[in-house]
JSON list of C-alpha atoms in Angstrom, two decimals:
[
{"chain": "R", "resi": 1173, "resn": "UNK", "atom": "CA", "xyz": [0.00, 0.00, 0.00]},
{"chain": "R", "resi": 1174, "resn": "UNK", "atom": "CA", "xyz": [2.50, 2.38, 0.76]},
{"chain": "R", "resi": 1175, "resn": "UNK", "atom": "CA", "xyz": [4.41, 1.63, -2.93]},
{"chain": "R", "resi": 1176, "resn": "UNK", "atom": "CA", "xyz": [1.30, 2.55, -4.03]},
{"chain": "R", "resi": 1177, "resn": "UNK", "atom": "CA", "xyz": [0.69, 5.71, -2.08]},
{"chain": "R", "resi": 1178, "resn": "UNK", "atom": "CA", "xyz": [4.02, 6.95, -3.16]},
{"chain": "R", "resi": 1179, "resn": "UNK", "atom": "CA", "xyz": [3.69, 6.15, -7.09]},
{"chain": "R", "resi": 1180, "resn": "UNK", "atom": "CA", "xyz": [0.57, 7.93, -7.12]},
{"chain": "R", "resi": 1181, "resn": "UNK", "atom": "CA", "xyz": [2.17, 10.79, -5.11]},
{"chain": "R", "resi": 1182, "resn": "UNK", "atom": "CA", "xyz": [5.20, 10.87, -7.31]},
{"chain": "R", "resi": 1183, "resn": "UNK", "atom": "CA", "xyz": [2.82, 10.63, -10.61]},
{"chain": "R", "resi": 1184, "resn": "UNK", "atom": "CA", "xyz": [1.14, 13.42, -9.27]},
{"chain": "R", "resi": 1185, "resn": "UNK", "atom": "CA", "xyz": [3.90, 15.74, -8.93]},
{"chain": "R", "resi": 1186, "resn": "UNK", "atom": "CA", "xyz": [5.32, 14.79, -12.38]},
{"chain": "R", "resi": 1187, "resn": "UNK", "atom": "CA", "xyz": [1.42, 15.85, -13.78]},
{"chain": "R", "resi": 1188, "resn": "UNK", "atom": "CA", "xyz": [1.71, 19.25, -11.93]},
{"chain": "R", "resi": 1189, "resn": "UNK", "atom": "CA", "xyz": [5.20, 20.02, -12.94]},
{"chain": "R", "resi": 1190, "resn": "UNK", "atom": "CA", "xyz": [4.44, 19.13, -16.80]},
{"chain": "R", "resi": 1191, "resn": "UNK", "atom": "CA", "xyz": [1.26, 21.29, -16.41]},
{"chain": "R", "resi": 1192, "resn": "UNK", "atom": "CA", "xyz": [2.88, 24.45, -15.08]},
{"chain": "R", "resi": 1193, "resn": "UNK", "atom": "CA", "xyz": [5.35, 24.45, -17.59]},
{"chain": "R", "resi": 1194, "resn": "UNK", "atom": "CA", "xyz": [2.99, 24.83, -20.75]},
{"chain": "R", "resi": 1195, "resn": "UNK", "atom": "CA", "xyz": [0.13, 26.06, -18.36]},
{"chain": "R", "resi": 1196, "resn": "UNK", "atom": "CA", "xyz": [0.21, 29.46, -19.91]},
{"chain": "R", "resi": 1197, "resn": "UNK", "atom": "CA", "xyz": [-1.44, 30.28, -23.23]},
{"chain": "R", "resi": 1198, "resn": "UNK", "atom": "CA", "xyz": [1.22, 32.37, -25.98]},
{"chain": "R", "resi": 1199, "resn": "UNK", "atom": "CA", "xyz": [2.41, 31.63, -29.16]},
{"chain": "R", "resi": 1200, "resn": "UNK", "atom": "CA", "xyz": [6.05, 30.90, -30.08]},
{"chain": "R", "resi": 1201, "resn": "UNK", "atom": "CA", "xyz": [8.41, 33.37, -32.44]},
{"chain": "R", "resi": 1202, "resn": "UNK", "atom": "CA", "xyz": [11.40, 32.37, -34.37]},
{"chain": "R", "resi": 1203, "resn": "UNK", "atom": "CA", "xyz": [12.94, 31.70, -31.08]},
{"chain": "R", "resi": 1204, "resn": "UNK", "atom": "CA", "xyz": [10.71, 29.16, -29.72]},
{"chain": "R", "resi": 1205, "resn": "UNK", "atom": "CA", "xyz": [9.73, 31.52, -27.01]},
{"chain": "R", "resi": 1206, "resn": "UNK", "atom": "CA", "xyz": [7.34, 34.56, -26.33]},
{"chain": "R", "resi": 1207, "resn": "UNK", "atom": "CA", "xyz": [6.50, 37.42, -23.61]},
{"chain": "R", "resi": 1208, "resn": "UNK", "atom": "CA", "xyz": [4.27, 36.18, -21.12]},
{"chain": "R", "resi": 1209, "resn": "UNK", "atom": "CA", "xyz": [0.90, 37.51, -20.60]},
{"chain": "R", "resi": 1210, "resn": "UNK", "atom": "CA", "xyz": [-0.21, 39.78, -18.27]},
{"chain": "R", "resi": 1211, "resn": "UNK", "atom": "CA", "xyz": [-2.58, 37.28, -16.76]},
{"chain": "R", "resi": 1212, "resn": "UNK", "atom": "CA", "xyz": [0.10, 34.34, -16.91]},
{"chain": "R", "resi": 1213, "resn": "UNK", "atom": "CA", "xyz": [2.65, 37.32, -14.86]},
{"chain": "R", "resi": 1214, "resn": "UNK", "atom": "CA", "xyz": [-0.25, 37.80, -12.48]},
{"chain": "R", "resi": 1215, "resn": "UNK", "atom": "CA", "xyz": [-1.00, 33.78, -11.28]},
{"chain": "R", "resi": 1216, "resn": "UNK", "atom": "CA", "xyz": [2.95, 33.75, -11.43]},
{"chain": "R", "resi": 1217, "resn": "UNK", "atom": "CA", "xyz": [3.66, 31.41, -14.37]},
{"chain": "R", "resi": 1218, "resn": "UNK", "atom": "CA", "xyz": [6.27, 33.46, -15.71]},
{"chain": "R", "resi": 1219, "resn": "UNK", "atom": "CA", "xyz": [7.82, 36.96, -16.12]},
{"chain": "R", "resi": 1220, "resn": "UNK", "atom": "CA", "xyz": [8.35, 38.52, -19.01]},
{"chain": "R", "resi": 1221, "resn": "UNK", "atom": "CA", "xyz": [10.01, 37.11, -21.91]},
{"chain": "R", "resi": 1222, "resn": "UNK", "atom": "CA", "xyz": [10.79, 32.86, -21.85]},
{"chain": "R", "resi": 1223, "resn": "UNK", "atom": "CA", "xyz": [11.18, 29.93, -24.10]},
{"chain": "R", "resi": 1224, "resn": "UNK", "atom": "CA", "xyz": [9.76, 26.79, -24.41]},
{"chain": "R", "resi": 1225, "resn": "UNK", "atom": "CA", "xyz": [11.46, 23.09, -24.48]},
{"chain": "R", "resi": 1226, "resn": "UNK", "atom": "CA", "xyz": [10.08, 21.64, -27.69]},
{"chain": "R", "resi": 1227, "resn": "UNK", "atom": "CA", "xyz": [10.36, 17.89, -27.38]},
{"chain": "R", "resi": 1228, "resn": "UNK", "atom": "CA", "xyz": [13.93, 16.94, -26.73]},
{"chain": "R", "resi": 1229, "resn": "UNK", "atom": "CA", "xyz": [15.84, 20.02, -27.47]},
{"chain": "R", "resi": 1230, "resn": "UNK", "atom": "CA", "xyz": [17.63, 21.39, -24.67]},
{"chain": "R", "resi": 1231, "resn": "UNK", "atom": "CA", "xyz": [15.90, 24.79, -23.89]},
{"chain": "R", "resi": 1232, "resn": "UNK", "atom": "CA", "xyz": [18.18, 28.07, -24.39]},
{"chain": "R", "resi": 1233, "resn": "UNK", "atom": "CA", "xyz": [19.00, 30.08, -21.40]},
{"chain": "R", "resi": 1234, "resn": "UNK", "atom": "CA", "xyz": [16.46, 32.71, -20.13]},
{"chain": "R", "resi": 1235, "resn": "UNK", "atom": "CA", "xyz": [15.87, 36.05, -21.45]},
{"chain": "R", "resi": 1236, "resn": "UNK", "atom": "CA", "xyz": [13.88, 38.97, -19.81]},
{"chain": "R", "resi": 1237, "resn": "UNK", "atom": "CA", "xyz": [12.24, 41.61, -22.67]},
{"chain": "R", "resi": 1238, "resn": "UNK", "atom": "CA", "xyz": [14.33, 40.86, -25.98]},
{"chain": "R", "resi": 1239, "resn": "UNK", "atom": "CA", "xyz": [14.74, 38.07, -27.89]},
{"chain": "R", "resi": 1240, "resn": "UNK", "atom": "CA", "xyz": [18.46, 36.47, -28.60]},
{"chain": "R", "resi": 1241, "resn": "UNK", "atom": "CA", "xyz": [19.60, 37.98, -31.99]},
{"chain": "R", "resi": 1242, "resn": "UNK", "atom": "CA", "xyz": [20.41, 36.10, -34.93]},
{"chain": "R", "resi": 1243, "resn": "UNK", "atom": "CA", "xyz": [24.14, 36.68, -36.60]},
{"chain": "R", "resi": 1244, "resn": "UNK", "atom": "CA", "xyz": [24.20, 36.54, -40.54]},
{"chain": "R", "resi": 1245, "resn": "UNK", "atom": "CA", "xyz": [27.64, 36.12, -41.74]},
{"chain": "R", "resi": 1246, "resn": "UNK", "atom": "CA", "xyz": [28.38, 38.91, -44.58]},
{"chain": "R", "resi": 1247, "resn": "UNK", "atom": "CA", "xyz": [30.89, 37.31, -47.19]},
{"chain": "R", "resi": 1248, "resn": "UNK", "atom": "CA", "xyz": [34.13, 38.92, -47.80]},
{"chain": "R", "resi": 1249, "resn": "UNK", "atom": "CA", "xyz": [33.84, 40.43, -51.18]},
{"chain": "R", "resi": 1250, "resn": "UNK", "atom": "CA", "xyz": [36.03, 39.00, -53.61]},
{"chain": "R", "resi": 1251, "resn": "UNK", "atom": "CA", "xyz": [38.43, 41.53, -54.69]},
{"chain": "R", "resi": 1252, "resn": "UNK", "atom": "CA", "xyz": [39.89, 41.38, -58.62]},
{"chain": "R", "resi": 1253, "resn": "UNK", "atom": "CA", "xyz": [44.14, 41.07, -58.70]},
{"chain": "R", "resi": 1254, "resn": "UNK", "atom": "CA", "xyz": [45.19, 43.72, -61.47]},
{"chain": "R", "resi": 1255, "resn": "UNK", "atom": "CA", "xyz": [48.99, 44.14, -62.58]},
{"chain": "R", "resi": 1256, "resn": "UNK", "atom": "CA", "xyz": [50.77, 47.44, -62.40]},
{"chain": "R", "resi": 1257, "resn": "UNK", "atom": "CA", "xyz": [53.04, 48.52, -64.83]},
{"chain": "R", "resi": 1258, "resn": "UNK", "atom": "CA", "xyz": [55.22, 51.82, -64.11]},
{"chain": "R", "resi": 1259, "resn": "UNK", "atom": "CA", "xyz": [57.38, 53.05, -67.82]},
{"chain": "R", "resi": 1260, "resn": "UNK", "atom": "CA", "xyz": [56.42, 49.13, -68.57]},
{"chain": "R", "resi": 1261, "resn": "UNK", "atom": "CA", "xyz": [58.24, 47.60, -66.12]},
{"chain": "R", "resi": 1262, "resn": "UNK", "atom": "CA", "xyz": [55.31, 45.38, -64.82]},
{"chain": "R", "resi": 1263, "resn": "UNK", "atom": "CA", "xyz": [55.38, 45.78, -60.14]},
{"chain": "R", "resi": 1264, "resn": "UNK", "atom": "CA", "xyz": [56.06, 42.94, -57.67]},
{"chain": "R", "resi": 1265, "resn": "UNK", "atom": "CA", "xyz": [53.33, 44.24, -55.02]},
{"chain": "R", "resi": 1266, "resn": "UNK", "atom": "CA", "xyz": [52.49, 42.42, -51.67]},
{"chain": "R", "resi": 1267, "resn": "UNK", "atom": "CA", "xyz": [49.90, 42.03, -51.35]},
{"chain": "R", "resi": 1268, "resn": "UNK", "atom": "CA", "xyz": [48.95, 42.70, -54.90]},
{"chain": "R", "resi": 1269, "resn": "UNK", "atom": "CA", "xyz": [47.10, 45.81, -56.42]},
{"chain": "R", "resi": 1270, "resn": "UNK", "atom": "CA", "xyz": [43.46, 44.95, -56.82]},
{"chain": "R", "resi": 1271, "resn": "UNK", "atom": "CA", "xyz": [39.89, 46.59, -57.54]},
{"chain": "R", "resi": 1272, "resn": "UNK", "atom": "CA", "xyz": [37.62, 47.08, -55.26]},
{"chain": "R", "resi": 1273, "resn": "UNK", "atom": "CA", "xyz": [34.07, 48.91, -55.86]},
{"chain": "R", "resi": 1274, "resn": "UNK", "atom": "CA", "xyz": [35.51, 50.57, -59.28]},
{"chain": "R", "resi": 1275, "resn": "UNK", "atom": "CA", "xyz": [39.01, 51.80, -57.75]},
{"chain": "R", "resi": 1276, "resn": "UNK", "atom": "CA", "xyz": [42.59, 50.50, -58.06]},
{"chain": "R", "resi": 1277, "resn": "UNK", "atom": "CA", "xyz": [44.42, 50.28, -54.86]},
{"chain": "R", "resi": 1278, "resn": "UNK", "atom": "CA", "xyz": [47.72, 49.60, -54.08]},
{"chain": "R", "resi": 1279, "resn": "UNK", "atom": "CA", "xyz": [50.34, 49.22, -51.25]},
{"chain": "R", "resi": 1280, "resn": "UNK", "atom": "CA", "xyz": [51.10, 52.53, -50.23]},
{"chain": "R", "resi": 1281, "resn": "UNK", "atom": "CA", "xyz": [54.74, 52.47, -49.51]},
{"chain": "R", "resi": 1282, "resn": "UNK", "atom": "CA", "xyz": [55.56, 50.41, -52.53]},
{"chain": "R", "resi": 1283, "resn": "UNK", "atom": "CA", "xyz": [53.56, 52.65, -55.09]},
{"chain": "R", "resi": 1284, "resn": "UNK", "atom": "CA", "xyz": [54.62, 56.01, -53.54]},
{"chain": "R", "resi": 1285, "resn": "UNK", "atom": "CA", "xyz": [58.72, 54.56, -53.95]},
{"chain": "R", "resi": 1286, "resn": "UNK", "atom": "CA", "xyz": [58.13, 53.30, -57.21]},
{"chain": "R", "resi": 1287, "resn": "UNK", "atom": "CA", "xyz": [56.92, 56.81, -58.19]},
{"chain": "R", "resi": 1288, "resn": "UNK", "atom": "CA", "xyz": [60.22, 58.21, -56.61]},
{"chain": "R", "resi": 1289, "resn": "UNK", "atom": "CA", "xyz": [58.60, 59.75, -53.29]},
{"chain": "R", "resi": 1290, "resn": "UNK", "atom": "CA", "xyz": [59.62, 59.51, -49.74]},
{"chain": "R", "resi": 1291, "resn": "UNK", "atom": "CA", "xyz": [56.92, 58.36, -47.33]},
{"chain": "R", "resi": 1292, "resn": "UNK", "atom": "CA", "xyz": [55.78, 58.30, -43.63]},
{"chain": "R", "resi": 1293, "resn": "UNK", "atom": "CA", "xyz": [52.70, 56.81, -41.45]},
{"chain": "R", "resi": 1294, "resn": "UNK", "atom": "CA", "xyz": [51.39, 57.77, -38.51]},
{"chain": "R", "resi": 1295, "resn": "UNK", "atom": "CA", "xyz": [50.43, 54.70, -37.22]},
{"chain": "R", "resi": 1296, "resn": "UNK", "atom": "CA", "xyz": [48.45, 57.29, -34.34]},
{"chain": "R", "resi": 1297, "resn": "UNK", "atom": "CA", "xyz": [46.44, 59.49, -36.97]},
{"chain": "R", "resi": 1298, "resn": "UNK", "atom": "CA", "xyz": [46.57, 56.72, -39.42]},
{"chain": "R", "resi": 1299, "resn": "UNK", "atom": "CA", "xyz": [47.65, 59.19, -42.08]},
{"chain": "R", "resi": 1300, "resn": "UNK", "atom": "CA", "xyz": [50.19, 58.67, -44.74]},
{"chain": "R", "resi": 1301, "resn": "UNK", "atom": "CA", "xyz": [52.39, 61.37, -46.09]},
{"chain": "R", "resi": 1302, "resn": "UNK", "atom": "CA", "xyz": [54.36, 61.71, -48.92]},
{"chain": "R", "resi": 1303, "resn": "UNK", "atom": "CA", "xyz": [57.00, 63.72, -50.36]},
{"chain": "R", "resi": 1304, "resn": "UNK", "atom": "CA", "xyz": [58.41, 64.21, -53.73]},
{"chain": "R", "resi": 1305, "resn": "UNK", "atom": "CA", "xyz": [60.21, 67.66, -54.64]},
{"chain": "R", "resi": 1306, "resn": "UNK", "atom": "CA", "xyz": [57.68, 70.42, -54.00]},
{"chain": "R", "resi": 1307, "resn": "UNK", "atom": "CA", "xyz": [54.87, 68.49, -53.13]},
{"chain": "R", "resi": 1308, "resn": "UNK", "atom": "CA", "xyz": [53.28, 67.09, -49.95]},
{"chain": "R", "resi": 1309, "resn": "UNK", "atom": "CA", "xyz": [50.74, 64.34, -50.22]},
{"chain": "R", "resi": 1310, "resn": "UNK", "atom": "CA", "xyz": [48.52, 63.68, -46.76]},
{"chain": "R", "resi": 1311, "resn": "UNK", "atom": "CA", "xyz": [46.21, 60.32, -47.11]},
{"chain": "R", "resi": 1312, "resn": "UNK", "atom": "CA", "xyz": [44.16, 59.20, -43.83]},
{"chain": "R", "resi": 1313, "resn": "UNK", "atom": "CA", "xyz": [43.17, 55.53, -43.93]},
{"chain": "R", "resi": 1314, "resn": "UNK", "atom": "CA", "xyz": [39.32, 55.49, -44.11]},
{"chain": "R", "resi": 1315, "resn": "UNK", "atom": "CA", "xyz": [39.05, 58.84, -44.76]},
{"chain": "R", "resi": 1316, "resn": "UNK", "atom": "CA", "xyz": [37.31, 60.21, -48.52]},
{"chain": "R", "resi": 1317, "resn": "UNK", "atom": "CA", "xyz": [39.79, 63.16, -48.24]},
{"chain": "R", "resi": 1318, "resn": "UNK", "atom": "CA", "xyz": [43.04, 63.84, -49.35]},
{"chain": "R", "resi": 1319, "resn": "UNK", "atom": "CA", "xyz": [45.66, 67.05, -49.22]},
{"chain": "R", "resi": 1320, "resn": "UNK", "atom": "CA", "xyz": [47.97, 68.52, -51.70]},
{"chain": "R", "resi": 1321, "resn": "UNK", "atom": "CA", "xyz": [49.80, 70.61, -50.82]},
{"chain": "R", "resi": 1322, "resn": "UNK", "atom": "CA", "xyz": [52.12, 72.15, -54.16]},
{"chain": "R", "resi": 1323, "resn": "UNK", "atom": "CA", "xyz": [54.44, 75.14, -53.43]},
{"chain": "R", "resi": 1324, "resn": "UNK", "atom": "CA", "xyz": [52.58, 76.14, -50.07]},
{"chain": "R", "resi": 1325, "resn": "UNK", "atom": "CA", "xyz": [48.67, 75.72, -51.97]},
{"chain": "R", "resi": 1326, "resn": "UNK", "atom": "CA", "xyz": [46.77, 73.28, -50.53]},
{"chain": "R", "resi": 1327, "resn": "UNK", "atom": "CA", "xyz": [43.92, 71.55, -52.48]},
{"chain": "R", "resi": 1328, "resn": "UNK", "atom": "CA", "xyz": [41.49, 69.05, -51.08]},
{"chain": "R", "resi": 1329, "resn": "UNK", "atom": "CA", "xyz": [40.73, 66.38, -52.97]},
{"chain": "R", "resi": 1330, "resn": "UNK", "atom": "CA", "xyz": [37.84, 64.25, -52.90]},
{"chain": "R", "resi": 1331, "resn": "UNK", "atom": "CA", "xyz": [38.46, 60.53, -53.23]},
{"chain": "R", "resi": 1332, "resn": "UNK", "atom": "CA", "xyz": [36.31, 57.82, -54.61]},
{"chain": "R", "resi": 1333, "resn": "UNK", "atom": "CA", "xyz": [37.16, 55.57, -52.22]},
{"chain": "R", "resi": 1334, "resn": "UNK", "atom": "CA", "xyz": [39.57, 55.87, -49.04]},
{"chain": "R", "resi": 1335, "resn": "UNK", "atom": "CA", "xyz": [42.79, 54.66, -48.12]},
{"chain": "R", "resi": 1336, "resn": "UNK", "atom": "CA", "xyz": [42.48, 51.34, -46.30]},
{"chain": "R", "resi": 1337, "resn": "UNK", "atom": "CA", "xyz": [44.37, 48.44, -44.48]},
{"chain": "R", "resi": 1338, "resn": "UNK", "atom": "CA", "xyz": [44.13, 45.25, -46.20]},
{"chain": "R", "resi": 1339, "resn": "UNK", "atom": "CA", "xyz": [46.51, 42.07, -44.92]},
{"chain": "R", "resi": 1340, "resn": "UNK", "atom": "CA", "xyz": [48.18, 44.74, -42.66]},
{"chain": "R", "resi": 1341, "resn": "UNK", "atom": "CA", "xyz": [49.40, 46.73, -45.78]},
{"chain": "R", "resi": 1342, "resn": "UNK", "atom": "CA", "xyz": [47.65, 50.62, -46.31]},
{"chain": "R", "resi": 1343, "resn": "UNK", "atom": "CA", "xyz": [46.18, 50.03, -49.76]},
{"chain": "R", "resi": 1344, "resn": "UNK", "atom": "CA", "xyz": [45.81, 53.72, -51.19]},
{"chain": "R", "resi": 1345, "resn": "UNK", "atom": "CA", "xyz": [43.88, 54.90, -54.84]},
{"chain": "R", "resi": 1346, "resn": "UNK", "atom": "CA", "xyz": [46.16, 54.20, -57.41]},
{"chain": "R", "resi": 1347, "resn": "UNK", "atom": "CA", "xyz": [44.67, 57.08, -59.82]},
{"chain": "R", "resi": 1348, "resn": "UNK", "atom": "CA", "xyz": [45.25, 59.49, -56.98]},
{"chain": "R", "resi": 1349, "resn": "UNK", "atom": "CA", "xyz": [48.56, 58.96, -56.10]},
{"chain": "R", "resi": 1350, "resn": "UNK", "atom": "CA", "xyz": [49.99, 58.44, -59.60]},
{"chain": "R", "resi": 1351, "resn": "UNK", "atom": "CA", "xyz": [48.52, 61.98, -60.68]},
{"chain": "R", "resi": 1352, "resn": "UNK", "atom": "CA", "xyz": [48.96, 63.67, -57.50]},
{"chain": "R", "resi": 1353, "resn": "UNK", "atom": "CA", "xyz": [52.51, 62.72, -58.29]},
{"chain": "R", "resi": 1354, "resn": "UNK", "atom": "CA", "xyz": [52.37, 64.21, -61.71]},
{"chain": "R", "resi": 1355, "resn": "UNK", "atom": "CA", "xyz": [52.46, 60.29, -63.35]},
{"chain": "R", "resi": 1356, "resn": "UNK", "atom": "CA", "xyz": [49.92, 59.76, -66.35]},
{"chain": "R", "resi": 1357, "resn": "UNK", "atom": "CA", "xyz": [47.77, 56.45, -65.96]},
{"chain": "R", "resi": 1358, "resn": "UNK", "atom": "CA", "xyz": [45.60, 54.07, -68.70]},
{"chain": "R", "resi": 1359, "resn": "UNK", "atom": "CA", "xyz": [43.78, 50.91, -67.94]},
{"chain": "R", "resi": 1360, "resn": "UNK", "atom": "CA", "xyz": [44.31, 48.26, -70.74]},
{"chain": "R", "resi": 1361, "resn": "UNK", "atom": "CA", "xyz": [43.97, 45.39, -68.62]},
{"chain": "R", "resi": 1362, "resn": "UNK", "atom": "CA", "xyz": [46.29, 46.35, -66.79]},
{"chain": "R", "resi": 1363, "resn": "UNK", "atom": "CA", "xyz": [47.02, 49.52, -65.52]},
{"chain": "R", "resi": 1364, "resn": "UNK", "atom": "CA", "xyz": [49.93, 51.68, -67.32]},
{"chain": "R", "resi": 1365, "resn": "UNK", "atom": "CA", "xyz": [51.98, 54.17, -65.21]},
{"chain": "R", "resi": 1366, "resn": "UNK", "atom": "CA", "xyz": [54.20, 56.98, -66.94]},
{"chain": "R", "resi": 1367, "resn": "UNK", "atom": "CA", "xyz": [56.11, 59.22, -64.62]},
{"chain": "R", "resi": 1368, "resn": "UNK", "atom": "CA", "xyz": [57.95, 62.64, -66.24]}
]
């Protein structure tokens, strides 16, 4: 008798406990879960916003008021390799020039030396500057802006798209730089560099 006293006991509880737990009315989002009601709050079935244990799924922790976001993963876009010739002696860059929403960028340092200027960063501004007889040259990394300054004049120059870091190399704008520095430029699958 008292087995059976104690399995009915025992049933009982389990009935109780499964009842509580789904004994408020609410549909389920994305999540699995939902804000309570305010009549489900009141009898004290749950508190704001909770989740439900669908079958064998292990439930996720408990939220109050906001749902758990969802990440999306954007893809890296793919960027297009182009060669860079300078009086048609075709570059060694690293990493390579490439295109990248209609604009040519390439390795700052490299490209500024190869056009016979001297160059510094400010790894604290993140601004490169660049000197080549008369003229100073003032790029910020992420910044649509650019500075020449020719014979104490300076011009601002609006840039299609900024300076950047890419593979821990400033990539700069290719057309930019190479006129800034007085250099001519033509795309023919490549892009063509004359300097003066």
């Amino acid at each position: 008798m008292k087995k059976l006293v104690l399995f009915i006991t025992m049933l009982s509880l389990f009935m109780v406990t499964s009842l509580t737990a789904d004994a408020h009315p609410g549909r389920l989002d994305s999540n699995g879960g939902h804000n309570c009601s305010e009549k489900s709050k009141a009898k004290g079935l749950c508190s704001g916003y909770h989740y439900h244990n669908k079958g064998n799924e292990a439930a996720p922790s408990t939220n109050t008021n906001h749902k758990t976001p969802t990440y999306q993963s954007t893809p890296e876009p793919v960027l297009t390799t182009v060669d860079v010739y300078i009086n048609n002696v075709k570059q060694s860059y690293n990493p390579s020039a490439y295109i990248k929403n209609g604009t040519t960028l390439v390795p700052m340092k490299a490209i500024f030396v190869s056009l016979g200027a001297t160059v510094t960063y400010d790894n604290a501004t993140k601004k490169v500057t660049a000197y080549k007889g008369n003229k100073k040259i003032v790029i910020g990394v992420g910044n649509k802006k650019a500075y020449v300054n020719s014979n104490g004049v300076t011009t601002t120059i609006n840039l299609n798209h900024a300076a950047e870091i890419y593979k821990g190399t400033t990539m700069v704008p290719l057309r930019f730089v190479s006129e800034a520095l007085g250099a001519g430029i033509t795309f023919d699958n490549a892009v063509y560099i004359t300097t003066k």
